[in-house]
mmCIF file of C-alpha atoms in Angstrom:
data_model
loop_
_atom_site.group_PDB
_atom_site.id
_atom_site.type_symbol
_atom_site.label_atom_id
_atom_site.label_comp_id
_atom_site.label_asym_id
_atom_site.label_seq_id
_atom_site.Cartn_x
_atom_site.Cartn_y
_atom_site.Cartn_z
ATOM 1 C CA UNK A 1 107.243 112.383 48.116
ATOM 2 C CA UNK A 2 110.167 114.276 46.593
ATOM 3 C CA UNK A 3 113.613 112.737 46.442
ATOM 4 C CA UNK A 4 114.786 115.375 48.929
ATOM 5 C CA UNK A 5 112.149 114.303 51.460
ATOM 6 C CA UNK A 6 113.740 111.760 53.717
ATOM 7 C CA UNK A 7 111.913 109.791 56.326
ATOM 8 C CA UNK A 8 113.478 109.548 59.754
ATOM 9 C CA UNK A 9 114.385 106.070 60.964
ATOM 10 C CA UNK A 10 111.397 106.269 63.327
ATOM 11 C CA UNK A 11 109.035 107.126 60.449
ATOM 12 C CA UNK A 12 110.477 104.297 58.355
ATOM 13 C CA UNK A 13 109.954 101.888 61.256
ATOM 14 C CA UNK A 14 106.380 102.992 61.937
ATOM 15 C CA UNK A 15 105.308 103.023 58.289
ATOM 16 C CA UNK A 16 107.083 99.753 57.560
ATOM 17 C CA UNK A 17 105.509 98.039 60.566
ATOM 18 C CA UNK A 18 102.061 99.163 59.439
ATOM 19 C CA UNK A 19 102.804 97.711 56.019
ATOM 20 C CA UNK A 20 102.659 101.047 54.230
ATOM 21 C CA UNK A 21 104.417 101.482 50.924
ATOM 22 C CA UNK A 22 108.001 102.726 51.258
ATOM 23 C CA UNK A 23 110.548 103.839 48.700
ATOM 24 C CA UNK A 24 113.020 101.162 47.676
ATOM 25 C CA UNK A 25 115.721 102.758 49.861
ATOM 26 C CA UNK A 26 113.397 103.071 52.864
ATOM 27 C CA UNK A 27 112.089 99.515 52.399
ATOM 28 C CA UNK A 28 115.670 98.239 52.451
ATOM 29 C CA UNK A 29 116.303 100.233 55.635
ATOM 30 C CA UNK A 30 113.105 98.860 57.202
ATOM 31 C CA UNK A 31 114.097 95.296 56.302
ATOM 32 C CA UNK A 32 117.478 95.824 57.958
ATOM 33 C CA UNK A 33 115.831 97.228 61.099
ATOM 34 C CA UNK A 34 113.359 94.332 61.197
ATOM 35 C CA UNK A 35 116.148 91.777 60.893
ATOM 36 C CA UNK A 36 117.987 93.552 63.690
ATOM 37 C CA UNK A 37 114.849 93.227 65.832
ATOM 38 C CA UNK A 38 114.615 89.509 65.053
ATOM 39 C CA UNK A 39 118.330 89.029 65.758
ATOM 40 C CA UNK A 40 117.895 90.747 69.130
ATOM 41 C CA UNK A 41 115.061 88.341 69.931
ATOM 42 C CA UNK A 42 117.189 85.335 68.959
ATOM 43 C CA UNK A 43 120.190 86.566 70.948
ATOM 44 C CA UNK A 44 118.034 87.305 74.022
ATOM 45 C CA UNK A 45 116.572 83.806 73.937
ATOM 46 C CA UNK A 46 120.033 82.281 73.552
ATOM 47 C CA UNK A 47 121.401 84.397 76.381
ATOM 48 C CA UNK A 48 118.557 83.316 78.670
ATOM 49 C CA UNK A 49 119.226 79.693 77.805
ATOM 50 C CA UNK A 50 122.923 80.088 78.693
ATOM 51 C CA UNK A 51 122.656 82.170 81.849
ATOM 52 C CA UNK A 52 119.488 81.073 83.644
ATOM 53 C CA UNK A 53 118.301 77.940 85.359
ATOM 54 C CA UNK A 54 116.306 75.737 82.985
ATOM 55 C CA UNK A 55 112.822 76.540 84.311
ATOM 56 C CA UNK A 56 113.623 80.259 84.593
ATOM 57 C CA UNK A 57 115.055 80.257 81.070
ATOM 58 C CA UNK A 58 111.940 78.529 79.709
ATOM 59 C CA UNK A 59 109.737 81.113 81.389
ATOM 60 C CA UNK A 60 111.841 84.034 80.119
ATOM 61 C CA UNK A 61 111.983 82.661 76.573
ATOM 62 C CA UNK A 62 108.220 82.100 76.675
ATOM 63 C CA UNK A 63 107.758 85.786 77.498
ATOM 64 C CA UNK A 64 110.068 86.758 74.627
ATOM 65 C CA UNK A 65 108.184 84.458 72.238
ATOM 66 C CA UNK A 66 104.753 85.782 73.216
ATOM 67 C CA UNK A 67 105.991 89.372 73.078
ATOM 68 C CA UNK A 68 107.408 89.039 69.566
ATOM 69 C CA UNK A 69 104.349 87.117 68.342
ATOM 70 C CA UNK A 70 102.099 89.923 69.625
ATOM 71 C CA UNK A 71 104.329 92.535 68.005
ATOM 72 C CA UNK A 72 104.162 90.686 64.697
ATOM 73 C CA UNK A 73 100.387 90.224 64.893
ATOM 74 C CA UNK A 74 99.912 93.940 65.567
ATOM 75 C CA UNK A 75 102.251 94.996 62.741
ATOM 76 C CA UNK A 76 101.507 93.400 59.355
ATOM 77 C CA UNK A 77 104.617 94.828 57.666
ATOM 78 C CA UNK A 78 106.845 93.443 60.399
ATOM 79 C CA UNK A 79 105.059 90.095 60.189
ATOM 80 C CA UNK A 80 105.756 89.962 56.420
ATOM 81 C CA UNK A 81 109.447 90.588 57.115
ATOM 82 C CA UNK A 82 109.416 87.810 59.722
ATOM 83 C CA UNK A 83 107.854 85.326 57.347
ATOM 84 C CA UNK A 84 110.305 86.273 54.566
ATOM 85 C CA UNK A 85 113.322 85.818 56.847
ATOM 86 C CA UNK A 86 115.049 82.658 58.012
ATOM 87 C CA UNK A 87 114.342 83.393 61.697
ATOM 88 C CA UNK A 88 111.161 81.251 61.758
ATOM 89 C CA UNK A 89 113.393 78.268 60.917
ATOM 90 C CA UNK A 90 115.203 78.471 64.271
ATOM 91 C CA UNK A 91 113.865 76.684 67.346
ATOM 92 C CA UNK A 92 112.613 79.821 69.108
ATOM 93 C CA UNK A 93 111.389 81.229 65.815
ATOM 94 C CA UNK A 94 109.211 78.165 65.314
ATOM 95 C CA UNK A 95 107.690 78.852 68.735
ATOM 96 C CA UNK A 96 106.953 82.450 67.698
ATOM 97 C CA UNK A 97 105.236 81.268 64.528
ATOM 98 C CA UNK A 98 103.171 78.717 66.488
ATOM 99 C CA UNK A 99 101.964 81.431 68.887
ATOM 100 C CA UNK A 100 101.375 83.809 65.987
ATOM 101 C CA UNK A 101 99.248 81.222 64.174
ATOM 102 C CA UNK A 102 97.239 80.431 67.319
ATOM 103 C CA UNK A 103 96.000 84.032 67.744
#
């Protein structure tokens, strides 16, 4: 790839998720997008916990956990970003990792 050839954000996301080699700049961009995805997961789980009845929140968070675990399992590059981040250290992140490891 020439320096003038720039990947679109969508191409960076797709290639990064598949675990394909990216330029240093594109890898940094992918890492930022991945962390944004993980942050969105964490915020959604927290929002459910704050705004829903306990049993409904548990159900909703369970869906979020299983959805992210499936996404990680299907995307080795995204899974590597997950494991390298601090998100697995949070309570809902630990649940994601448990589901991911049980597949």
